[in-house]
Coordinates of C-alpha atoms in Angstrom, one line a residue:
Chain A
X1 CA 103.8 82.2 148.0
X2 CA 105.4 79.1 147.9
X3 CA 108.8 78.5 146.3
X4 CA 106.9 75.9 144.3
X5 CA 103.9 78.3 142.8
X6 CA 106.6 80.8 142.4
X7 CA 108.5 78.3 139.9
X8 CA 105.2 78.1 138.2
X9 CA 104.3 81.4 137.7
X10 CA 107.8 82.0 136.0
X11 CA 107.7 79.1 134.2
X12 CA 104.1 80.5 132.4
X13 CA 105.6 84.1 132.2
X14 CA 108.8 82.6 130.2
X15 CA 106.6 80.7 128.1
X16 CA 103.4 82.0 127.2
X17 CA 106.0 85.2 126.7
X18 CA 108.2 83.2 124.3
X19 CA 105.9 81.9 122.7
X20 CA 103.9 85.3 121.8
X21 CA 106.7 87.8 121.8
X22 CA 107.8 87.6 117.5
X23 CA 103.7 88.0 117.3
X24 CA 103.5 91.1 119.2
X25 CA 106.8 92.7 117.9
X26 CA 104.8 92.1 114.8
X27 CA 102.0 93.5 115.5
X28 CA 103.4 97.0 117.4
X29 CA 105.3 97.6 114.7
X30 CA 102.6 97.4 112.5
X31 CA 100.6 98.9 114.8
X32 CA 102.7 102.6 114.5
X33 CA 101.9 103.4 110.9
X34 CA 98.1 101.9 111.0
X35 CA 97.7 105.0 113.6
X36 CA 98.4 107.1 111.9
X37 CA 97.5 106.2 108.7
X38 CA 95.1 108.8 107.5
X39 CA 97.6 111.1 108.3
X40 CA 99.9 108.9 106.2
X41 CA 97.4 109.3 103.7
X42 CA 96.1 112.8 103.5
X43 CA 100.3 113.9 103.2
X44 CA 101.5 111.2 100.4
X45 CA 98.6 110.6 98.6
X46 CA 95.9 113.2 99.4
X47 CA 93.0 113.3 97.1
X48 CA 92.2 114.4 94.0
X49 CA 88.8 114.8 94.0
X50 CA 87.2 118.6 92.9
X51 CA 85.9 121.0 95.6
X52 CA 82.7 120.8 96.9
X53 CA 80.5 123.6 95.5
X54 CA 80.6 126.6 97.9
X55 CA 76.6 127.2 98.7
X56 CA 75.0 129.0 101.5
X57 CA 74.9 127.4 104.8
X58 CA 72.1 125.5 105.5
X59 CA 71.0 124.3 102.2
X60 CA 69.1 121.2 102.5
X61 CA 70.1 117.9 101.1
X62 CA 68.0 116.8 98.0
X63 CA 66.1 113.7 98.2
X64 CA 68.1 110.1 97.7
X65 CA 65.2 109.3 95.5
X66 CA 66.4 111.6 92.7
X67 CA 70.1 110.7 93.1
X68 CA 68.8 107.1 92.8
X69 CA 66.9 107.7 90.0
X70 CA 69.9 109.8 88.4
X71 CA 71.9 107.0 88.9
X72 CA 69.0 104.2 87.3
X73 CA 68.8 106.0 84.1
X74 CA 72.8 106.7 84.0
X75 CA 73.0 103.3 84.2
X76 CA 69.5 101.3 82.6
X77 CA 69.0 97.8 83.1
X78 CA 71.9 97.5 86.5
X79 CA 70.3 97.3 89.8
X80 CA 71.4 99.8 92.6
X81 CA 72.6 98.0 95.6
X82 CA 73.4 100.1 98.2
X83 CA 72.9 104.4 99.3
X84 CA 75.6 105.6 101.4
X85 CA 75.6 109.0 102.6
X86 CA 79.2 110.3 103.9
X87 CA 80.1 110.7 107.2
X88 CA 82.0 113.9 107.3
X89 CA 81.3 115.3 103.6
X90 CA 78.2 116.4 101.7
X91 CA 78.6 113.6 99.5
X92 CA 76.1 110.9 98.8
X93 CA 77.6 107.2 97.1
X94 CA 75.3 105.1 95.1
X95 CA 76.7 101.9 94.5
X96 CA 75.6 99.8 91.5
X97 CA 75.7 96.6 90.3
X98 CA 74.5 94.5 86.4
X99 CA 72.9 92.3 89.0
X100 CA 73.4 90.5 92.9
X101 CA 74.5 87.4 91.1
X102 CA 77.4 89.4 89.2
X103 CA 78.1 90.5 92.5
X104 CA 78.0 87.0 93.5
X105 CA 79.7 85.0 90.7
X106 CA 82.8 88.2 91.3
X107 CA 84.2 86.1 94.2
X108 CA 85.2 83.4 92.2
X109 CA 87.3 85.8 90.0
X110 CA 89.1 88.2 92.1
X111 CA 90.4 90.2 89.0
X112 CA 86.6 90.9 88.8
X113 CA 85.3 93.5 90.0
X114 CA 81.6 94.3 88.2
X115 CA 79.9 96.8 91.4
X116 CA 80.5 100.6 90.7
X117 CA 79.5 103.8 92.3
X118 CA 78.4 107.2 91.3
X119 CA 79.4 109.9 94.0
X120 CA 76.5 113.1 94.3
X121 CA 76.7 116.0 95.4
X122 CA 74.3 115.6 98.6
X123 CA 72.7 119.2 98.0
X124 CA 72.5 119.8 94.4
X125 CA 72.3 116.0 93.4
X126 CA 75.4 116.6 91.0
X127 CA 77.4 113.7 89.9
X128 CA 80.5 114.6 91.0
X129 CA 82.6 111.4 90.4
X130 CA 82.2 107.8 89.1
X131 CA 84.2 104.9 90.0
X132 CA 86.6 103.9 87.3
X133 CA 84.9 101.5 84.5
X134 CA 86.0 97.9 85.4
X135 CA 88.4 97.8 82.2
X136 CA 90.0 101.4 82.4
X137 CA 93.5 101.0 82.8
X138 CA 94.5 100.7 86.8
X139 CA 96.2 103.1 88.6
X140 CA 99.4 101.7 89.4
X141 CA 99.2 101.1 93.7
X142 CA 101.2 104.1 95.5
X143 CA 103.8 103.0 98.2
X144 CA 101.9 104.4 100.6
X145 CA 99.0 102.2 99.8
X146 CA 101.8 99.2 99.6
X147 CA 102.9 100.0 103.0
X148 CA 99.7 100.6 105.0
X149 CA 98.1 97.6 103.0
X150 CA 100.9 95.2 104.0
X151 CA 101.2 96.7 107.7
X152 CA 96.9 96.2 108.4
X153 CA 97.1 92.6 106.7
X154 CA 100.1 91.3 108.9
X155 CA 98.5 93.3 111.9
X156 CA 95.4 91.7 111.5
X157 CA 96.0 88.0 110.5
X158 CA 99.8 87.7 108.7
X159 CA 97.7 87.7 105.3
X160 CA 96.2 84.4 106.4
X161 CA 92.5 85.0 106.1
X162 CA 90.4 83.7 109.6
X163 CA 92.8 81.0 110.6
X164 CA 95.7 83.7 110.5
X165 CA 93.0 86.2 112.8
X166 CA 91.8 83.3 114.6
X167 CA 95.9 82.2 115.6
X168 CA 96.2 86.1 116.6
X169 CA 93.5 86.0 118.4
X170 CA 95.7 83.3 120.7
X171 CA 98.5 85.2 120.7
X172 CA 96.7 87.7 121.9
X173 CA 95.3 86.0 125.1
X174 CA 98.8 84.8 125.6
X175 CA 100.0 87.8 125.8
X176 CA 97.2 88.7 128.2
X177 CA 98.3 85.9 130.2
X178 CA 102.2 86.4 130.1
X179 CA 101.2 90.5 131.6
X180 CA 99.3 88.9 134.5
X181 CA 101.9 85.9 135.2
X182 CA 104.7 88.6 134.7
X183 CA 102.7 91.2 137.4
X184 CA 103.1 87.7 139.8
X185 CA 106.8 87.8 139.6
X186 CA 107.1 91.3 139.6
X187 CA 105.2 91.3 142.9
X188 CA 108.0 89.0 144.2
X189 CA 110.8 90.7 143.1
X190 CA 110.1 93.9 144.1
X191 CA 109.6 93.2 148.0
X192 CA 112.8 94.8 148.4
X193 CA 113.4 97.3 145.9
X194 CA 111.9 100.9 146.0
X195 CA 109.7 101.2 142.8
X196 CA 111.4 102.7 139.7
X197 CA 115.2 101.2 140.9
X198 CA 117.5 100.7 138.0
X199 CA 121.0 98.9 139.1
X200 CA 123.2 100.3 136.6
X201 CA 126.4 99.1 138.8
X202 CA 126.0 95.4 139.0
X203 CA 125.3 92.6 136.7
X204 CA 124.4 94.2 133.2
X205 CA 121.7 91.4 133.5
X206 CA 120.0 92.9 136.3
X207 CA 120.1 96.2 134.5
X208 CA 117.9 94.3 132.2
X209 CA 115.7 93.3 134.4
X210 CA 115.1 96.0 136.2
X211 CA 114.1 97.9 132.8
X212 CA 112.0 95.2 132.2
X213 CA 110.6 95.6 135.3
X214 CA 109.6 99.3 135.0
X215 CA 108.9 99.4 131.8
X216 CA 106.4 96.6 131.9
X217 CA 104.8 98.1 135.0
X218 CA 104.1 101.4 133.5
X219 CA 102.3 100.2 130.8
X220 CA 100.5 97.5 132.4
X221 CA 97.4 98.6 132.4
X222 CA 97.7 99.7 128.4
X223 CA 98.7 96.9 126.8
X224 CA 96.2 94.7 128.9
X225 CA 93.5 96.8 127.4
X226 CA 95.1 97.1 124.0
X227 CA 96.1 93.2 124.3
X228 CA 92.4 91.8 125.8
X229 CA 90.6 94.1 123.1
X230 CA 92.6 93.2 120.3
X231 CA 91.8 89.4 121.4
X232 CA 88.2 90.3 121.1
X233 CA 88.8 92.1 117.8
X234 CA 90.2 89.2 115.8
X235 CA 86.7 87.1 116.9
X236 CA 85.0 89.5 115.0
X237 CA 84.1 87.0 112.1
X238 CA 83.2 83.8 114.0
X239 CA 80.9 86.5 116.7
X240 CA 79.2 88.0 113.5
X241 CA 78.7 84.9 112.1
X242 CA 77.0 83.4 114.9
X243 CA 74.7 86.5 115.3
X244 CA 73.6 85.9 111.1
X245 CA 73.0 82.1 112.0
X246 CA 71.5 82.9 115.6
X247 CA 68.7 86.2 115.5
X248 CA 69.1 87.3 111.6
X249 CA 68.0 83.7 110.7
X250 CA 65.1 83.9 113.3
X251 CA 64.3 87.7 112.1
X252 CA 64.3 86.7 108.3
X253 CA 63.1 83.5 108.6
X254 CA 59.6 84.6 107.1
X255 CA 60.8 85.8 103.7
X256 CA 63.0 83.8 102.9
X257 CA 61.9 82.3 99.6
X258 CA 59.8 85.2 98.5
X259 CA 60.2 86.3 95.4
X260 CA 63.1 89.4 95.0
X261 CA 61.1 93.2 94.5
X262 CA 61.9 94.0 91.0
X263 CA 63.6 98.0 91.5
X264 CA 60.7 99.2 89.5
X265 CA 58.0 99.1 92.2
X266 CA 60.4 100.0 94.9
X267 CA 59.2 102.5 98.0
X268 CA 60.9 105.7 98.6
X269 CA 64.5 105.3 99.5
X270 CA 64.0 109.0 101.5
X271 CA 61.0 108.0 103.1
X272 CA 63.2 104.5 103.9
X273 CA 66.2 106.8 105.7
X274 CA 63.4 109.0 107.5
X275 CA 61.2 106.1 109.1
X276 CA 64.8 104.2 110.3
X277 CA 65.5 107.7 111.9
X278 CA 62.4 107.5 113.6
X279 CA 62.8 103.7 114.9
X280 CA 66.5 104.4 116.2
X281 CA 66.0 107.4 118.1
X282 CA 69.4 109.1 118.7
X283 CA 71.1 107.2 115.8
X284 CA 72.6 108.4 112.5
X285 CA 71.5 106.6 109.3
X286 CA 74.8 105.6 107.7
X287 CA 73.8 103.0 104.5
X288 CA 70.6 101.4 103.0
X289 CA 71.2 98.3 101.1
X290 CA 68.6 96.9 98.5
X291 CA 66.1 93.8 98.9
X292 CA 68.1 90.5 97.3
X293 CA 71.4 92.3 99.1
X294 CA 73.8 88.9 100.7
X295 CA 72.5 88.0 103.9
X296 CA 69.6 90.8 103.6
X297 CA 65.9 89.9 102.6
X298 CA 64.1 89.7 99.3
X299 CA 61.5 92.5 100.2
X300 CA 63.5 95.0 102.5
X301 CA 65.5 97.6 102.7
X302 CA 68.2 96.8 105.0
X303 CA 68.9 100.4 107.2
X304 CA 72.5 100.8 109.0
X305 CA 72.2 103.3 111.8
X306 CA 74.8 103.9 114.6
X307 CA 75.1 105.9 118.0
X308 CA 76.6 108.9 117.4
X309 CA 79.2 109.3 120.3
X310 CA 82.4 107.8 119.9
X311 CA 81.3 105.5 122.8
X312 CA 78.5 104.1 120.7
X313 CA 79.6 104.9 117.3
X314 CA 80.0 101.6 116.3
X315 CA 77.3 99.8 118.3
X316 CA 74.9 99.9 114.9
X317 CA 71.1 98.8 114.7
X318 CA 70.2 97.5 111.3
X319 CA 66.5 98.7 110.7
X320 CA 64.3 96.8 108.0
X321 CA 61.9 98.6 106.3
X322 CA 59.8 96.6 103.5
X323 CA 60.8 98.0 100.0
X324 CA 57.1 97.0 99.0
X325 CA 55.1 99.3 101.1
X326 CA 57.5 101.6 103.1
X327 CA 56.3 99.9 106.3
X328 CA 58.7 99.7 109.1
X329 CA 59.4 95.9 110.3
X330 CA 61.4 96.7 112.9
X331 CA 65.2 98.0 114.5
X332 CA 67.4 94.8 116.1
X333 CA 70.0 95.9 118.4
X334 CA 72.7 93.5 118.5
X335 CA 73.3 91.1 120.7
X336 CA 75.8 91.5 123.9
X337 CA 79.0 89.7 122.5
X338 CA 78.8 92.0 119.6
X339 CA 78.0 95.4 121.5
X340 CA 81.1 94.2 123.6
X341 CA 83.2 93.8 120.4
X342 CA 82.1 97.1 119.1
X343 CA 82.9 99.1 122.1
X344 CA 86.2 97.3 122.8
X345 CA 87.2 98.5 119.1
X346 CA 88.1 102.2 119.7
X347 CA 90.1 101.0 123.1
X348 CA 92.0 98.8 121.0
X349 CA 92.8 101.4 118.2
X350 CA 93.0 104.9 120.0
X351 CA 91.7 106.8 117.9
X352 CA 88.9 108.8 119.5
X353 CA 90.8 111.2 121.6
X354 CA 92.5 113.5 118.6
X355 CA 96.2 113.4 117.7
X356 CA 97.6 113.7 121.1
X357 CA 95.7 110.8 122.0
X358 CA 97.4 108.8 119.3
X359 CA 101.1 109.9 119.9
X360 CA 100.5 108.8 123.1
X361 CA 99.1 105.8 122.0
X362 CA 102.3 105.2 119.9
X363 CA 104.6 106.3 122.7
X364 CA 103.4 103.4 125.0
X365 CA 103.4 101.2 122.2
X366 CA 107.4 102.0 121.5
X367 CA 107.3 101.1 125.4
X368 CA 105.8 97.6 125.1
X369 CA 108.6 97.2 122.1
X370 CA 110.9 97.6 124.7
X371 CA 109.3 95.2 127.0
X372 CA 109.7 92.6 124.6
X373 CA 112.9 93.4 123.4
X374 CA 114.1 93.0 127.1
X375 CA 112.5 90.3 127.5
X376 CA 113.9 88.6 124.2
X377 CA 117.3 89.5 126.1
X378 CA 116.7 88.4 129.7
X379 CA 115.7 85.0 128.0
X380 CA 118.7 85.0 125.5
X381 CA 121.2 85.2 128.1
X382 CA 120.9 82.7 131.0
X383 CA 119.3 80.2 128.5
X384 CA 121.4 77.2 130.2
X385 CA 121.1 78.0 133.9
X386 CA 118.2 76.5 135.8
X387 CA 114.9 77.9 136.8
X388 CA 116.1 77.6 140.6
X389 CA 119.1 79.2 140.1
X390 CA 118.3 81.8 138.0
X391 CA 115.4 82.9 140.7
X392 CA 117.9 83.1 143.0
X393 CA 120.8 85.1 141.3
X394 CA 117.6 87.7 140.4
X395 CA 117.4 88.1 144.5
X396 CA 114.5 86.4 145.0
X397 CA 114.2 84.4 148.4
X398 CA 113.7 80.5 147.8
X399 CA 112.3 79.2 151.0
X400 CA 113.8 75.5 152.1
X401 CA 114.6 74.7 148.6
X402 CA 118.5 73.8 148.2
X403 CA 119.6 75.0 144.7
X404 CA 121.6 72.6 142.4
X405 CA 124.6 74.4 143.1
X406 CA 124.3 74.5 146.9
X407 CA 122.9 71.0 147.0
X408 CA 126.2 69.9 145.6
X409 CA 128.5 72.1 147.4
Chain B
X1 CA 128.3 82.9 135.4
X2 CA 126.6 85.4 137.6
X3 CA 128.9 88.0 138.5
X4 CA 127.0 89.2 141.4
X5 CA 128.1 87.3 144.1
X6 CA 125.1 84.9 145.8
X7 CA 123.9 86.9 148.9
X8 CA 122.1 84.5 151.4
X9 CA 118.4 84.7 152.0
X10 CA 119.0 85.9 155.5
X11 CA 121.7 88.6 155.1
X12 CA 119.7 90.3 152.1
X13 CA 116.4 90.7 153.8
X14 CA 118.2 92.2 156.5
X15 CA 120.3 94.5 154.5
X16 CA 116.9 95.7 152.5
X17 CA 113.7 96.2 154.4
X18 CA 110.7 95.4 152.6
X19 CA 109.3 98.2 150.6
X20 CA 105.8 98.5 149.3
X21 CA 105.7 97.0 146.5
X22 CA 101.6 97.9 144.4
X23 CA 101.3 101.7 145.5
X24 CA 103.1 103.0 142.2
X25 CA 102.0 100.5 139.5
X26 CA 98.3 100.8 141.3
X27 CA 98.6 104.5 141.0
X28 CA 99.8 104.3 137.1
X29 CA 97.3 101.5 136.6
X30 CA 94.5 103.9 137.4
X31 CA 95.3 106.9 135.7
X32 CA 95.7 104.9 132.8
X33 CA 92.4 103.4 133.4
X34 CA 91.0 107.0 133.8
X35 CA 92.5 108.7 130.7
X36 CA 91.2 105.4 128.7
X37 CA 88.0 106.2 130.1
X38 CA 88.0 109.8 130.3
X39 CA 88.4 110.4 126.3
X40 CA 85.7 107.7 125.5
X41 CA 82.9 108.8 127.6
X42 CA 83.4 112.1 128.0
X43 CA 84.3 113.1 124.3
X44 CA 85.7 116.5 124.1
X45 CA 87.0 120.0 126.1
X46 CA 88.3 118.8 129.4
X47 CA 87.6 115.4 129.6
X48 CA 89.8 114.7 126.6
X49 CA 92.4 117.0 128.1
X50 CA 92.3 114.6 131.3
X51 CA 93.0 111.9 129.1
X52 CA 96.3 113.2 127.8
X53 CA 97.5 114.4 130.8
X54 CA 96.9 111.4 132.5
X55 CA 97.9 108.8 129.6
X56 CA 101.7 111.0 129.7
X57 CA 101.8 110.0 133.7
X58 CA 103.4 106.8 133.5
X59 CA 105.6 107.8 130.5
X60 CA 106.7 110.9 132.4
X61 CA 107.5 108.1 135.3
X62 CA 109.4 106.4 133.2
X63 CA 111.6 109.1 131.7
X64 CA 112.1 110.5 135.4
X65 CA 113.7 107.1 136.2
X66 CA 115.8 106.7 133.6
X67 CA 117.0 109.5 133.8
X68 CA 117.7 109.1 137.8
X69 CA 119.4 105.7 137.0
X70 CA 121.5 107.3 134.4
X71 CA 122.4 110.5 136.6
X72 CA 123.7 108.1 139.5
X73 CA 125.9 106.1 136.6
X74 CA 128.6 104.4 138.0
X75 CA 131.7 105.3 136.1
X76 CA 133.0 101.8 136.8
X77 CA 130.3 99.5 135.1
X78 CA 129.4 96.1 136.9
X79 CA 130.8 92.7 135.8
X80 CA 130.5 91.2 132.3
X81 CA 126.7 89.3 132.6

């Protein structure tokens, strides 16, 4: 390597570094209690809900139809939007709504919220809690919920909407880039230096820098994973946006202007879960959302189903099934950007090995902290001297090159 | 200033011979890789196991030489940076 690509390489390490470092402090900070935050949760806040009925094991799940119904005559003359049975309790939500264009007109107001749900009991079809009515007095927000709310929305996008996601999106590829510019110079500077050295009785400076050193090498490979897949993460709305003006377009495209099923004459919401079943072998139906649902179609039942390992957990197929006649229309996987997104998620948030996984997962995060943090230092301190001269005092050889201070001497 | 003294290019490369510089952080990189890996596609019992064991490698590293660098402490410390 040339003297000259040398100076290059640490020229885009100090920068793309500086310039994404108070991002990704950010960001692993936050990062520690959205890890852990349904522990967080289920210790502060827990849940008040009753006990599930103790019944004998094996009892089957009623039909959705009758919950559905339950919920129609609970509630006459509202539409039901949306049947979501729970992932890890017998517990069935039916979300309502006085109509889609409530639903609609809510966004301008966002003190408005007019959809509700009824939660059932998925064996006996009990109602066993309702969402608070829209003018009950409201709860006043724990700390908890404070706390983990403020850490996801700075995590996420600094409580700027998409720009703020799409901006730390770019601080994310910096920070890809700063790891591979900073595995360059580390190349370098190790040619003489048995892995793991830490000079504890020279310059406090290269003390530094040797920590830097190690600790960034250790957790290379983690926080280019974590890094590249939280990149991917924060295109999530521009990638599913493209995929609803790209093959949902092309798929709905033929009912588009029909007019909306009224929810008298609808087919069976069971027979609706059972044929998606069917059309995505090996999937688990999580949701079904009514015909006239936002970017859904006028005369289907839209079906969410998704793999059920964590590896394709979240790679879902919607399935439409027409609300008219039962009929399946068909099961579209998604496209390749979005399977990537989906299976870059749980690399990026650790959280399908168990709790080991995520202490570990927040040990090498505390790691990368220190990274940065010695980094922030090795930058602070020889702020004045030149690139040259700097590369030099670190031990690293400059080939033909005269420094300043030799040139002058 | 610098308090370590400038050592010319050719005295220091005789004084230190070049080491190998990729085995360890190629070694750390792929057991991380693998206990990423390991805990996705392989779920649960030992594969998850695996995964832990091999994600506390390169912090284990790390401890080990810290705690090297700190049992070979100087009890004069080097020059002000």
């Amino acid at each position: 390597m040339t003297t000259t690509t040398l100076r290059r390489w640490f020229v885009v390490h100090k920068w793309t570094s500086l310039i994404c470092t108070l991002f990704l402090l950010v960001v692993c900070v936050t990062g520690l209690p959205m890890l852990f935050s349904e522990q967080i949760w289920d210790t502060f806040v827990g849940d008040d809900d009753p006990p599930y009925e103790v019944l004998p094991p094996g009892t089957p799940n009623t039909s959705f139809d009758i919950m559905v119904a339950k919920a129609r005559a609970m509630f006459p003359g509202q539409i039901v939007t949306s049947v979501n049975p729970d992932d890890d309790e017998p517990a069935v939500l039916v979300s309502m709504a006085p109509s889609w264009q409530a639903l609609k007109d809510d966004e301008k107001y966002p003190d408005r919220n007019s959809g509700h749900w009824i939660k059932f009991d998925a064996r006996t079809a009990k109602v066993l809690k309702q969402s608070p009515l829209p003018d009950a007095p409201k709860k006043p927000r724990t700390w908890t919920g404070i706390i983990l709310g403020t850490a996801t929305r700075l995590h996420m996008n600094l409580f700027a909407g998409l720009p703020g996601a799409l901006f730390m999106g770019v601080m994310g590829a910096l920070f890809v880039a700063s790891l591979v510019s900073g595995t360059v110079l580390y190349g370098r500077y190790m040619k003489r230096l048995s892995f793991g050295t830490l000079r504890r009785d020279r310059a406090v400076r290269l003390t530094w820098l040797d920590l830097h050193n190690l600790l960034g090498t250790v957790t290379l490979a983690w926080a280019l994973v974590v890094g590249f897949t939280g990149f991917v993460n924060e295109l999530q709305t521009p990638l599913f946006g493209l995929w609803r003006i790209t093959d949902v377009r092309q798929i709905l495209k033929p009912y588009v202007g029909l007019p909306e099923v009224s929810q008298a004459n609808l087919s069976s919401v069971q027979a609706a879960f059972d044929t998606a079943a069917k059309a995505a072998p090996g999937n688990e139906v999580t949701g079904l959302s009514y015909p006239g649902a936002p970017f859904g179609s006028p005369v289907h039942y839209v079906l969410w189903t998704h793999g059920a390992t964590p590896l394709r957990g979240r790679l879902f197929t919607p399935v439409l099934v027409d609300a008219r006649t039962g009929a399946l229309t068909g099961a579209y996987p998604m496209p390749w950007y979005l399977r990537f997104l989906e299976i870059s998620r749980p690399l990026h948030f650790g959280d399908y090995g168990g709790l080991p996984l995520k202490l570990l997962w927040a040990l090498l995060d505390m790691v990368v902290i220190a990274v940065l943090v010695s980094g922030v230092v090795l930058w602070a301190g020889k702020r004045r001297i030149a690139t040259d001269v700097r590369l030099r005092a670190l031990g690293f050889d400059l080939e033909n090159v005269p420094t300043p201070g030799e040139a002058m001497q | 200033m610098n308090a370590t003294p400038p050592i010319p290019p050719s005295l220091s490369s005789a004084s230190r011979a070049p080491v190998a510089v990729w085995p360890w952080p190629m070694a750390l990189g792929l057991l991380t890789v693998f206990g990423l890996l390991s805990a996705l596609l392989g779920q649960h019992g030992v594969w998850l196991a695996l995964s832990w064991i091999t994600l506390s490698v390169p912090l284990v590293v790390t401890l080990a030489c810290l705690i090297r660098a700190w049992r070979r402490a100087p009890s004069v410390k080097g020059g002000p940076s």
